[in-house]
């Protein structure tokens, strides 16, 4: 639903009421995204408690990457499906949910598994070099029922370039080249209004901003 303030995309959940034998709107929320063309929705257990979170990614009116994650919780009135926002992030670079293989006991439903950290790479606002980044890592905190920023690290662009180029030139395969292209690229001579192209090899998608 592309309505609401500033045309932000809204998420609606429809549930079934077996007593009345009807489907009804049980919950809705506004996301940070406005562009329906690059908006994605996925269902995944990133917390690790065998419940599925709703993960929504897109872009806002400023061209920033957006992430909203909603977690199922008991409804205040006891009716229908209900969710709460456990993560809301904006980035001018990359947002990555770092999935890891969970234990066999998790796969069998015997124990909860590890939660997946969310890593954000933003351009360093204190640097004129567009390759200088700030790495932000968010971890799931059960007591707060939310993802919390736990680590901030500055990464010089020169180190990133040297590392990626070394891997690219020594590998010589297509997958490595696609990984090298993955993410946003900036045309540095475009002035104040930056021209950006973003490559998403896993989705076979190229976005222009």
Coordinates of C-alpha atoms in Angstrom, one line a residue:
X1 CA 0.0 0.0 0.0
X2 CA 1.8 3.1 -1.3
X3 CA 0.0 5.6 0.9
X4 CA 0.5 7.5 4.2
X5 CA 2.8 10.4 4.9
X6 CA 5.1 11.4 2.0
X7 CA 3.8 8.4 0.1
X8 CA 5.7 6.0 2.3
X9 CA 4.9 2.3 1.6
X10 CA 2.7 0.8 4.2
X11 CA 2.6 -2.9 5.2
X12 CA -0.8 -4.5 5.9
X13 CA -1.3 -8.0 7.4
X14 CA -4.6 -9.8 6.7
X15 CA -5.7 -12.6 9.1
X16 CA -8.5 -15.1 9.1
X17 CA -11.2 -15.1 11.8
X18 CA -12.7 -18.7 12.0
X19 CA -15.6 -17.6 14.2
X20 CA -16.9 -14.9 11.8
X21 CA -15.5 -16.8 8.8
X22 CA -14.0 -13.7 7.3
X23 CA -10.6 -12.2 6.6
X24 CA -9.8 -8.9 8.3
X25 CA -7.0 -6.4 8.6
X26 CA -5.2 -7.3 11.8
X27 CA -2.2 -5.0 11.7
X28 CA -0.5 -2.3 9.6
X29 CA 2.6 -0.2 9.8
X30 CA 4.5 2.4 7.7
X31 CA 7.9 1.7 6.3
X32 CA 10.8 4.1 5.5
X33 CA 10.6 3.2 1.8
X34 CA 8.8 5.2 -0.9
X35 CA 9.9 3.6 -4.2
X36 CA 7.9 0.5 -5.1
X37 CA 10.2 -0.4 -8.0
X38 CA 13.1 -1.5 -5.7
X39 CA 11.0 -2.5 -2.7
X40 CA 11.5 -6.1 -1.5
X41 CA 9.8 -8.2 1.2
X42 CA 11.1 -11.4 2.7
X43 CA 10.2 -13.6 5.6
X44 CA 13.1 -15.0 7.7
X45 CA 14.0 -15.9 11.3
X46 CA 16.9 -13.5 11.9
X47 CA 16.4 -13.4 15.7
X48 CA 16.9 -17.2 16.1
X49 CA 13.7 -18.1 18.1
X50 CA 12.0 -20.1 15.3
X51 CA 9.6 -17.3 14.6
X52 CA 9.7 -15.5 11.2
X53 CA 10.4 -11.8 11.0
X54 CA 9.1 -9.6 8.1
X55 CA 12.0 -7.9 6.4
X56 CA 11.4 -4.9 4.1
X57 CA 14.1 -3.2 2.1
X58 CA 13.9 -0.3 -0.3
X59 CA 14.8 3.4 -0.8
X60 CA 13.4 6.6 0.6
X61 CA 12.8 10.1 -0.9
X62 CA 16.5 11.0 -0.4
X63 CA 17.8 7.9 -2.2
X64 CA 19.0 6.2 1.0
X65 CA 18.7 2.5 1.5
X66 CA 16.1 1.5 4.0
X67 CA 15.5 -1.5 6.2
X68 CA 12.5 -2.2 8.4
X69 CA 12.2 -5.5 10.4
X70 CA 9.0 -6.5 12.2
X71 CA 8.7 -9.2 14.8
X72 CA 5.5 -11.1 15.7
X73 CA 4.1 -10.4 19.2
X74 CA 0.8 -11.0 21.0
X75 CA -1.9 -8.7 19.9
X76 CA -3.1 -6.1 22.5
X77 CA -6.7 -7.0 22.0
X78 CA -5.9 -10.8 21.6
X79 CA -7.2 -10.9 18.0
X80 CA -5.2 -11.6 14.9
X81 CA -1.6 -11.4 13.9
X82 CA 0.3 -8.4 15.4
X83 CA 3.9 -7.2 14.9
X84 CA 6.3 -4.7 16.4
X85 CA 9.2 -2.8 14.7
X86 CA 12.5 -4.2 16.0
X87 CA 14.8 -2.5 13.5
X88 CA 14.6 0.6 11.4
X89 CA 17.8 1.7 9.5
X90 CA 18.7 4.2 6.8
X91 CA 22.0 4.1 4.9
X92 CA 23.8 6.0 2.2
X93 CA 25.8 2.9 1.5
X94 CA 25.0 -0.8 2.1
X95 CA 22.8 -2.7 4.6
X96 CA 23.7 -6.4 5.0
X97 CA 22.0 -9.0 7.3
X98 CA 24.9 -11.4 7.9
X99 CA 23.3 -14.8 7.9
X100 CA 25.3 -17.7 9.4
X101 CA 24.8 -21.4 9.5
X102 CA 23.0 -22.4 12.7
X103 CA 23.4 -25.5 14.8
X104 CA 21.8 -28.9 14.2
X105 CA 19.8 -28.5 17.4
X106 CA 18.3 -25.3 15.9
X107 CA 17.4 -27.1 12.7
X108 CA 15.7 -29.8 14.6
X109 CA 13.7 -27.3 16.7
X110 CA 15.4 -28.3 20.0
X111 CA 17.1 -25.0 20.8
X112 CA 17.1 -21.4 19.7
X113 CA 19.8 -20.3 17.3
X114 CA 22.2 -17.4 17.1
X115 CA 20.7 -14.1 15.9
X116 CA 22.1 -12.6 12.7
X117 CA 23.9 -9.3 13.1
X118 CA 23.0 -6.4 10.8
X119 CA 26.0 -4.6 9.3
X120 CA 25.7 -1.1 7.7
X121 CA 28.4 0.6 5.6
X122 CA 28.0 4.3 5.4
X123 CA 30.2 6.9 3.8
X124 CA 32.3 8.7 6.4
X125 CA 30.7 12.1 6.8
X126 CA 34.0 13.6 8.1
X127 CA 35.9 12.6 5.0
X128 CA 35.9 14.0 1.4
X129 CA 37.0 10.6 0.1
X130 CA 33.8 8.8 -1.0
X131 CA 35.6 5.4 -0.4
X132 CA 36.1 6.1 3.3
X133 CA 33.5 4.2 5.2
X134 CA 32.0 3.8 8.7
X135 CA 31.0 0.3 9.6
X136 CA 28.1 0.1 12.0
X137 CA 27.1 -3.3 13.5
X138 CA 23.7 -3.9 15.1
X139 CA 23.0 -6.9 17.4
X140 CA 19.7 -8.3 18.6
X141 CA 19.0 -7.6 22.3
X142 CA 16.2 -9.7 23.8
X143 CA 15.7 -7.5 26.9
X144 CA 15.0 -4.5 24.6
X145 CA 13.2 -6.5 21.9
X146 CA 15.2 -4.5 19.4
X147 CA 18.4 -4.4 17.3
X148 CA 20.9 -2.1 19.0
X149 CA 24.0 -0.4 17.6
X150 CA 26.9 -2.1 19.3
X151 CA 30.0 -1.2 17.2
X152 CA 31.2 1.7 15.1
X153 CA 34.5 1.3 13.1
X154 CA 36.0 3.6 10.5
X155 CA 37.5 1.9 7.4
X156 CA 39.9 3.9 5.2
X157 CA 38.9 3.6 1.5
X158 CA 42.5 2.9 0.5
X159 CA 42.5 -0.4 2.4
X160 CA 39.2 -1.4 0.8
X161 CA 40.4 -0.7 -2.7
X162 CA 43.7 -2.5 -2.2
X163 CA 42.0 -5.6 -0.7
X164 CA 39.3 -5.8 -3.3
X165 CA 41.6 -5.3 -6.3
X166 CA 44.1 -7.9 -5.0
X167 CA 41.3 -10.4 -4.8
X168 CA 39.9 -9.5 -8.2
X169 CA 43.2 -9.7 -10.1
X170 CA 44.4 -13.0 -8.4
X171 CA 41.1 -14.8 -8.8
X172 CA 40.2 -14.4 -12.5
X173 CA 36.6 -15.8 -12.3
X174 CA 33.2 -14.2 -13.0
X175 CA 31.8 -14.7 -9.4
X176 CA 34.7 -12.7 -8.0
X177 CA 34.2 -9.9 -10.5
X178 CA 30.4 -9.8 -9.6
X179 CA 31.3 -9.6 -5.9
X180 CA 33.7 -6.7 -6.7
X181 CA 30.9 -4.8 -8.5
X182 CA 28.3 -5.5 -5.8
X183 CA 27.0 -2.4 -4.0
X184 CA 26.8 1.3 -4.8
X185 CA 29.3 3.1 -7.1
X186 CA 29.6 6.9 -7.3
X187 CA 30.5 9.1 -10.2
X188 CA 32.9 11.5 -8.4
X189 CA 32.9 14.2 -11.1
X190 CA 29.1 14.7 -11.0
X191 CA 29.3 17.6 -8.4
X192 CA 26.9 18.0 -5.5
X193 CA 24.2 15.8 -7.1
X194 CA 26.0 12.5 -7.0
X195 CA 25.2 10.0 -9.7
X196 CA 25.0 6.5 -8.3
X197 CA 24.7 3.0 -9.8
X198 CA 24.1 0.0 -7.5
X199 CA 24.8 -3.6 -8.6
X200 CA 23.0 -6.5 -6.9
X201 CA 24.5 -9.7 -8.5
X202 CA 22.4 -12.0 -6.3
X203 CA 19.2 -10.4 -7.6
X204 CA 20.6 -9.9 -11.1
X205 CA 19.6 -6.3 -10.7
X206 CA 21.2 -2.8 -11.5
X207 CA 19.7 0.3 -10.0
X208 CA 20.4 3.9 -11.1
X209 CA 20.0 6.9 -8.8

